[in-house]
């Protein structure tokens, strides 16, 4: 793969700094009501937001939102944004989706939650079993929660502690995956984690079966946890044979395997697990399947479910595997989940977003080529992005080279000032259901204008 100096030397860093300064000033000029509300908000919320991550999405102060409609949302200053991040894939169905709004409103009137199941729960598990190919399902509040429970179940079944994740991973804000490799040792990657939080996690390069085998051969690993394609460090696609190899090695060394489809469930009907026919012991999905209504799920095989069922932790009696929570699996979340699976996430819907994703990637590559840039667009169904090199990355270390912070910061604010929202540094533009070819063309055109401004 090309080195940074070869593939990114066309970026004029002086121009980039000027663009950033000008665009930051313009952003502040356009968002004065948000700035006033932020001042008020800081009195009772750190950084003035209910979840502090919201301030990290851009370097500019947070904007406060009035409403959304389809593919766009509008802030309290009246600025409209065509959203290409779709809340990190938790709002892929579009803002104010009528089918979801109707299902949620109906269920809210009939009772949000009973701490007991209804028919919707049964239908959702049947639909997931049919689409994803894992026969048994449990519901959590989030994909993070699903991963936590999968880790617990895997540890119980295998009697082992360690787990493997791949560099470039993200599986939620859970202590044991907030880990990075530093010179062959796992270290905590964020603040506030207890000593030893990284002790049971081993980070291996993606697409490296030899490295994986070395770790699994110790016989200490309970679980390998990975996305089918890594989507949290730009996009890293599996090489041919990689997944078959992971499955074969995990079986050979008695390790369980979980495929985390928190993002990639939106990439293909039945997720990439369904589309690529991937075998695993667990599958995780979440983000309310793109409805924004909090819900995570995990699916498991007959063998896992048999043990899980016998060792569940119920209210009384001998303690089993701790899973669940009081607002997991509400009637409201399951009504939304049923509606989205039955009526929104149809095969035709996936075809639509795949075609839009191809237009987005083709469009970006055309813009790069027009300017003689040897760059590529990331491509994974509806997900695209900026690969600053002629070759796509094979692993996290290579993918990280395209995370040029100054470039991304300047691009985000430049595009926001032109009505395009493209947040989350390590993601990329994502085509979603409410987008049209016109929207894609607008994104691509604005990206081209930005390149002209900084080359
Ligand atoms: C692959 C993957 N797993 C898990 C999560 C965590 O999802 P949530 O924050 O909804 O729990 C994410 C979030 O981006 C993700 O990308």
mmCIF file of C-alpha atoms and ligand atoms in Angstrom, residues 88 142-144 147 170-172 227 232 260 262-263 287, ligand 1:
data_model
loop_
_atom_site.group_PDB
_atom_site.id
_atom_site.type_symbol
_atom_site.label_atom_id
_atom_site.label_comp_id
_atom_site.label_asym_id
_atom_site.label_seq_id
_atom_site.Cartn_x
_atom_site.Cartn_y
_atom_site.Cartn_z
ATOM 1 C CA UNK A 88 -24.413 6.200 12.868
ATOM 2 C CA UNK A 142 -28.507 -1.910 22.494
ATOM 3 C CA UNK A 143 -25.891 -3.712 20.445
ATOM 4 C CA UNK A 144 -23.424 -2.992 23.252
ATOM 5 C CA UNK A 147 -22.257 -8.041 22.973
ATOM 6 C CA UNK A 170 -15.671 -1.177 17.634
ATOM 7 C CA UNK A 171 -18.298 -3.149 19.517
ATOM 8 C CA UNK A 172 -19.743 -0.495 21.819
ATOM 9 C CA UNK A 227 -18.016 -7.532 12.326
ATOM 10 C CA UNK A 232 -15.748 1.523 12.367
ATOM 11 C CA UNK A 260 -21.572 -8.277 15.167
ATOM 12 C CA UNK A 262 -24.865 -3.657 14.484
ATOM 13 C CA UNK A 263 -24.017 -1.787 11.272
ATOM 14 C CA UNK A 287 -29.677 0.266 16.642
HETATM 15 C C1 LIG B 1 -20.232 -3.008 15.207
HETATM 16 C C2 LIG B 1 -20.838 -2.290 16.362
HETATM 17 N N1 LIG B 1 -21.191 -2.978 17.459
HETATM 18 C C3 LIG B 1 -21.768 -2.382 18.512
HETATM 19 C C4 LIG B 1 -22.021 -1.030 18.492
HETATM 20 C C5 LIG B 1 -22.663 -0.375 19.671
HETATM 21 O O1 LIG B 1 -23.944 0.041 19.345
HETATM 22 P P1 LIG B 1 -24.797 0.829 20.454
HETATM 23 O O2 LIG B 1 -24.015 2.057 20.746
HETATM 24 O O3 LIG B 1 -26.083 1.111 19.781
HETATM 25 O O4 LIG B 1 -24.900 -0.068 21.613
HETATM 26 C C6 LIG B 1 -21.667 -0.272 17.391
HETATM 27 C C7 LIG B 1 -21.912 1.174 17.349
HETATM 28 O O5 LIG B 1 -21.548 1.889 16.460
HETATM 29 C C8 LIG B 1 -21.072 -0.919 16.295
HETATM 30 O O6 LIG B 1 -20.705 -0.255 15.192
#
